[in-house]
mmCIF file of C-alpha atoms in Angstrom:
data_model
loop_
_atom_site.group_PDB
_atom_site.id
_atom_site.type_symbol
_atom_site.label_atom_id
_atom_site.label_comp_id
_atom_site.label_asym_id
_atom_site.label_seq_id
_atom_site.Cartn_x
_atom_site.Cartn_y
_atom_site.Cartn_z
ATOM 1 C CA UNK A 273 171.605 200.776 24.677
ATOM 2 C CA UNK A 274 172.439 198.758 27.486
ATOM 3 C CA UNK A 275 171.406 195.839 25.992
ATOM 4 C CA UNK A 276 173.327 196.341 22.913
ATOM 5 C CA UNK A 277 176.641 196.553 25.027
ATOM 6 C CA UNK A 278 175.401 193.583 27.048
ATOM 7 C CA UNK A 279 175.080 191.294 23.673
ATOM 8 C CA UNK A 280 178.172 192.489 22.592
ATOM 9 C CA UNK A 281 180.135 191.865 25.446
ATOM 10 C CA UNK A 282 178.568 188.487 25.562
ATOM 11 C CA UNK A 283 179.770 188.167 21.721
ATOM 12 C CA UNK A 284 183.419 189.325 22.877
ATOM 13 C CA UNK A 285 183.508 186.296 25.561
ATOM 14 C CA UNK A 286 182.103 183.783 23.343
ATOM 15 C CA UNK A 287 184.846 184.783 20.621
ATOM 16 C CA UNK A 288 187.377 184.673 23.116
ATOM 17 C CA UNK A 289 186.589 181.100 23.865
ATOM 18 C CA UNK A 290 186.458 180.441 20.628
ATOM 19 C CA UNK A 291 189.863 181.758 19.706
ATOM 20 C CA UNK A 292 191.278 179.742 22.706
ATOM 21 C CA UNK A 293 189.604 176.685 21.582
ATOM 22 C CA UNK A 294 190.949 177.127 17.698
ATOM 23 C CA UNK A 295 194.587 177.190 19.231
ATOM 24 C CA UNK A 296 194.189 174.441 21.871
ATOM 25 C CA UNK A 297 192.046 172.052 20.409
ATOM 26 C CA UNK A 298 192.471 172.214 17.012
ATOM 27 C CA UNK A 299 192.117 168.615 15.584
ATOM 28 C CA UNK A 300 195.088 167.285 13.646
ATOM 29 C CA UNK A 301 193.729 166.811 10.287
ATOM 30 C CA UNK A 302 192.359 170.707 10.307
ATOM 31 C CA UNK A 303 195.850 171.620 11.121
ATOM 32 C CA UNK A 304 196.825 170.834 7.743
ATOM 33 C CA UNK A 305 194.497 172.706 6.087
ATOM 34 C CA UNK A 306 196.175 175.657 3.862
ATOM 35 C CA UNK A 307 194.039 178.444 5.392
ATOM 36 C CA UNK A 308 194.672 177.304 8.908
ATOM 37 C CA UNK A 309 198.134 177.293 8.077
ATOM 38 C CA UNK A 310 198.080 180.364 6.638
ATOM 39 C CA UNK A 311 196.754 181.648 9.923
ATOM 40 C CA UNK A 312 199.472 180.187 11.945
ATOM 41 C CA UNK A 313 202.228 181.145 9.904
ATOM 42 C CA UNK A 314 201.252 184.733 9.963
ATOM 43 C CA UNK A 315 200.458 184.934 13.842
ATOM 44 C CA UNK A 316 203.614 183.079 14.982
ATOM 45 C CA UNK A 317 206.043 182.944 12.442
ATOM 46 C CA UNK A 318 208.297 185.358 10.589
ATOM 47 C CA UNK A 319 207.827 185.667 6.554
ATOM 48 C CA UNK A 320 209.290 182.556 4.760
ATOM 49 C CA UNK A 321 209.131 180.258 7.626
ATOM 50 C CA UNK A 322 206.456 177.663 8.088
ATOM 51 C CA UNK A 323 204.376 176.764 11.856
ATOM 52 C CA UNK A 324 204.811 173.403 13.306
ATOM 53 C CA UNK A 325 203.905 171.997 16.486
ATOM 54 C CA UNK A 326 205.232 168.679 18.506
ATOM 55 C CA UNK A 327 203.293 167.242 21.264
ATOM 56 C CA UNK A 328 205.323 164.823 23.075
ATOM 57 C CA UNK A 329 204.793 162.749 26.219
ATOM 58 C CA UNK A 330 203.121 163.306 29.553
ATOM 59 C CA UNK A 331 204.046 165.472 31.549
ATOM 60 C CA UNK A 332 203.707 164.377 35.637
ATOM 61 C CA UNK A 333 203.539 166.404 38.789
ATOM 62 C CA UNK A 334 204.871 165.843 42.469
ATOM 63 C CA UNK A 335 201.950 163.658 43.276
ATOM 64 C CA UNK A 336 202.962 161.497 39.917
ATOM 65 C CA UNK A 337 199.700 162.847 38.308
ATOM 66 C CA UNK A 338 199.988 163.512 34.710
ATOM 67 C CA UNK A 339 199.378 167.139 33.987
ATOM 68 C CA UNK A 340 199.125 166.960 30.350
ATOM 69 C CA UNK A 341 201.515 166.717 27.027
ATOM 70 C CA UNK A 342 204.216 168.651 26.514
ATOM 71 C CA UNK A 343 203.830 170.952 23.663
ATOM 72 C CA UNK A 344 206.863 172.285 21.323
ATOM 73 C CA UNK A 345 205.923 174.985 18.927
ATOM 74 C CA UNK A 346 208.882 176.002 16.349
ATOM 75 C CA UNK A 347 209.049 177.734 13.257
ATOM 76 C CA UNK A 348 210.979 175.741 10.313
ATOM 77 C CA UNK A 349 212.278 177.543 7.084
ATOM 78 C CA UNK A 350 212.889 176.449 3.505
ATOM 79 C CA UNK A 351 216.102 175.181 4.769
ATOM 80 C CA UNK A 352 214.230 172.940 7.086
ATOM 81 C CA UNK A 353 215.916 174.765 10.307
ATOM 82 C CA UNK A 354 213.492 175.043 13.642
ATOM 83 C CA UNK A 355 213.296 177.891 15.858
ATOM 84 C CA UNK A 356 211.251 177.671 18.954
ATOM 85 C CA UNK A 357 208.845 179.974 19.204
ATOM 86 C CA UNK A 358 207.035 178.054 22.112
ATOM 87 C CA UNK A 359 206.499 180.783 24.714
ATOM 88 C CA UNK A 360 206.225 183.703 22.138
ATOM 89 C CA UNK A 361 203.160 181.270 20.469
ATOM 90 C CA UNK A 362 201.700 181.037 23.909
ATOM 91 C CA UNK A 363 202.048 184.565 25.072
ATOM 92 C CA UNK A 364 199.755 185.145 21.718
ATOM 93 C CA UNK A 365 197.166 182.755 22.523
ATOM 94 C CA UNK A 366 196.767 183.908 25.689
ATOM 95 C CA UNK A 367 196.588 187.790 24.897
ATOM 96 C CA UNK A 368 194.220 187.045 21.882
ATOM 97 C CA UNK A 369 191.786 185.181 24.704
ATOM 98 C CA UNK A 370 192.274 187.624 27.160
ATOM 99 C CA UNK A 371 191.515 190.811 25.237
ATOM 100 C CA UNK A 372 188.166 190.212 24.097
ATOM 101 C CA UNK A 373 187.353 188.072 26.879
ATOM 102 C CA UNK A 374 188.249 190.632 29.674
ATOM 103 C CA UNK A 375 186.516 193.499 27.265
ATOM 104 C CA UNK A 376 183.281 191.522 26.991
ATOM 105 C CA UNK A 377 182.788 190.700 30.743
ATOM 106 C CA UNK A 378 183.440 194.556 31.769
ATOM 107 C CA UNK A 379 180.729 195.419 28.993
ATOM 108 C CA UNK A 380 178.509 192.830 30.192
ATOM 109 C CA UNK A 381 178.820 193.980 34.189
ATOM 110 C CA UNK A 382 178.601 197.602 33.470
ATOM 111 C CA UNK A 383 175.742 197.147 31.091
ATOM 112 C CA UNK A 384 174.223 194.606 33.927
ATOM 113 C CA UNK A 385 174.608 197.163 36.301
ATOM 114 C CA UNK A 386 172.943 199.878 34.320
ATOM 115 C CA UNK A 387 169.878 197.713 33.237
ATOM 116 C CA UNK A 388 169.138 196.481 36.785
ATOM 117 C CA UNK A 389 169.482 200.328 38.196
ATOM 118 C CA UNK A 390 167.128 201.620 35.714
ATOM 119 C CA UNK A 391 164.670 198.702 36.674
ATOM 120 C CA UNK A 392 165.201 199.696 40.142
ATOM 121 C CA UNK A 393 164.332 203.061 39.473
ATOM 122 C CA UNK A 394 160.984 202.371 37.386
ATOM 123 C CA UNK A 395 159.797 199.975 40.138
ATOM 124 C CA UNK A 396 160.279 202.604 42.821
ATOM 125 C CA UNK A 397 158.516 205.192 40.225
ATOM 126 C CA UNK A 398 155.759 203.024 39.539
ATOM 127 C CA UNK A 399 155.068 202.172 43.311
ATOM 128 C CA UNK A 400 154.746 206.000 43.888
ATOM 129 C CA UNK A 401 153.878 207.623 47.308
ATOM 130 C CA UNK A 402 150.680 206.595 49.316
ATOM 131 C CA UNK A 403 147.849 209.280 49.212
ATOM 132 C CA UNK A 404 147.869 211.769 52.279
ATOM 133 C CA UNK A 405 144.543 212.932 53.488
ATOM 134 C CA UNK A 406 144.417 216.749 54.688
ATOM 135 C CA UNK A 407 140.981 217.257 56.737
ATOM 136 C CA UNK A 408 139.794 220.734 57.376
ATOM 137 C CA UNK A 409 137.006 221.776 59.845
ATOM 138 C CA UNK A 410 135.181 224.549 58.705
ATOM 139 C CA UNK A 411 132.368 226.389 60.579
ATOM 140 C CA UNK A 412 129.015 225.935 59.184
ATOM 141 C CA UNK A 413 130.150 223.453 56.512
ATOM 142 C CA UNK A 414 131.292 220.216 58.638
ATOM 143 C CA UNK A 415 134.692 218.515 58.377
ATOM 144 C CA UNK A 416 136.121 218.696 54.677
ATOM 145 C CA UNK A 417 138.932 216.575 53.501
ATOM 146 C CA UNK A 418 141.391 216.984 50.442
ATOM 147 C CA UNK A 419 143.533 213.715 49.273
ATOM 148 C CA UNK A 420 146.877 214.415 47.303
ATOM 149 C CA UNK A 421 148.914 211.980 45.721
ATOM 150 C CA UNK A 422 152.805 212.227 45.151
ATOM 151 C CA UNK A 423 153.567 210.530 42.425
ATOM 152 C CA UNK A 424 157.247 209.795 40.912
ATOM 153 C CA UNK A 425 155.715 208.868 37.338
ATOM 154 C CA UNK A 426 152.632 208.108 35.705
ATOM 155 C CA UNK A 427 151.606 205.251 37.758
ATOM 156 C CA UNK A 428 148.201 205.436 39.062
ATOM 157 C CA UNK A 429 146.450 204.359 41.961
ATOM 158 C CA UNK A 430 144.834 200.988 41.248
ATOM 159 C CA UNK A 431 141.097 201.009 40.584
ATOM 160 C CA UNK A 432 140.027 198.908 43.374
ATOM 161 C CA UNK A 433 141.932 200.988 46.097
ATOM 162 C CA UNK A 434 140.658 204.319 44.525
ATOM 163 C CA UNK A 435 137.032 202.645 44.844
ATOM 164 C CA UNK A 436 137.577 201.697 48.586
ATOM 165 C CA UNK A 437 139.326 205.175 49.380
ATOM 166 C CA UNK A 438 136.630 206.678 47.876
ATOM 167 C CA UNK A 439 133.897 204.902 49.963
ATOM 168 C CA UNK A 440 136.093 205.290 53.478
ATOM 169 C CA UNK A 441 136.248 208.990 52.436
ATOM 170 C CA UNK A 442 132.361 209.206 51.721
ATOM 171 C CA UNK A 443 131.206 207.371 55.076
ATOM 172 C CA UNK A 444 133.723 209.273 56.978
ATOM 173 C CA UNK A 445 132.425 212.710 55.489
ATOM 174 C CA UNK A 446 128.876 212.210 56.055
ATOM 175 C CA UNK A 447 129.884 210.885 59.869
ATOM 176 C CA UNK A 448 131.591 214.301 60.114
ATOM 177 C CA UNK A 449 128.492 216.371 58.578
ATOM 178 C CA UNK A 450 126.235 214.548 60.821
ATOM 179 C CA UNK A 451 128.314 215.032 63.997
ATOM 180 C CA UNK A 452 127.303 219.207 63.971
ATOM 181 C CA UNK A 453 123.315 217.913 63.294
ATOM 182 C CA UNK A 454 122.899 214.843 65.842
ATOM 183 C CA UNK A 455 121.821 215.202 69.290
ATOM 184 C CA UNK A 456 124.143 215.084 72.200
ATOM 185 C CA UNK A 457 122.987 211.735 72.771
ATOM 186 C CA UNK A 458 124.773 210.543 69.768
ATOM 187 C CA UNK A 459 127.831 212.055 70.044
ATOM 188 C CA UNK A 460 129.124 208.910 71.617
ATOM 189 C CA UNK A 461 128.575 207.299 68.693
ATOM 190 C CA UNK A 462 130.212 209.871 66.341
ATOM 191 C CA UNK A 463 132.931 209.907 68.896
ATOM 192 C CA UNK A 464 133.522 206.203 68.033
ATOM 193 C CA UNK A 465 133.786 206.780 64.362
ATOM 194 C CA UNK A 466 136.429 209.445 64.919
ATOM 195 C CA UNK A 467 138.283 206.625 66.949
ATOM 196 C CA UNK A 468 137.867 204.507 64.111
ATOM 197 C CA UNK A 469 139.201 207.042 61.557
ATOM 198 C CA UNK A 470 142.354 207.914 63.463
ATOM 199 C CA UNK A 471 143.006 203.913 63.511
ATOM 200 C CA UNK A 472 142.738 203.586 60.247
ATOM 201 C CA UNK A 473 145.181 207.015 59.926
ATOM 202 C CA UNK A 474 142.751 208.571 58.155
ATOM 203 C CA UNK A 475 143.224 211.908 59.843
ATOM 204 C CA UNK A 476 146.399 213.197 61.585
ATOM 205 C CA UNK A 477 146.659 212.995 65.610
ATOM 206 C CA UNK A 478 146.592 216.506 66.184
ATOM 207 C CA UNK A 479 142.988 216.869 63.895
ATOM 208 C CA UNK A 480 141.593 213.716 65.733
ATOM 209 C CA UNK A 481 142.338 215.643 69.214
ATOM 210 C CA UNK A 482 140.957 218.988 67.944
ATOM 211 C CA UNK A 483 137.887 217.037 66.645
ATOM 212 C CA UNK A 484 137.446 214.850 69.740
ATOM 213 C CA UNK A 485 137.798 218.053 71.928
ATOM 214 C CA UNK A 486 135.043 219.457 70.274
ATOM 215 C CA UNK A 487 132.675 216.570 70.685
ATOM 216 C CA UNK A 488 133.684 216.173 74.356
ATOM 217 C CA UNK A 489 132.586 220.046 74.731
ATOM 218 C CA UNK A 490 129.422 219.708 73.021
ATOM 219 C CA UNK A 491 128.569 216.753 75.356
ATOM 220 C CA UNK A 492 129.374 219.262 78.562
ATOM 221 C CA UNK A 493 127.141 221.777 76.796
#
């Protein structure tokens, strides 16, 4: 829907520019065209009158720089009597340009904002949230872990990242299982592995402290 509104808004602005160019930059040979003359008569003149315009000499500003040419627009009846409609004609021209242009501009801006917001939501949803691993120390079974992933959409963890996570989890789980089976002289190595797991944010601070205390207690024994 936003794309359609954006397309229509752009068309309206292009059409408004075309209308302005039709009134302002219409070649003189086209102004004598019957269809063009009929449009001018209907827009600017009363029934029975015909549209006429005279382009005079240059108009200069205060710095003697030419600003343009003097334009006089009038309607001429069947008796040849002119009626000045310059102000009214310019107002009609500006209105014919401004209304579709402003409407198209608002449609374009509004649809662009809506599309940008939707793309931002999709980008955030595709990113999801990082996996959270919860470790539980079960007596007799070693340290067990459970990984959960909170997703905002159907986005999945890339295969490479998932494989790496599985390898890390498998290595740490094996190390945790050996922590209870190894002899006390190997507890220092397990303590180092626990430090590495904490540095990699694989376990929480509280779980690290608890497991570390268990290792230290075994070393004391």
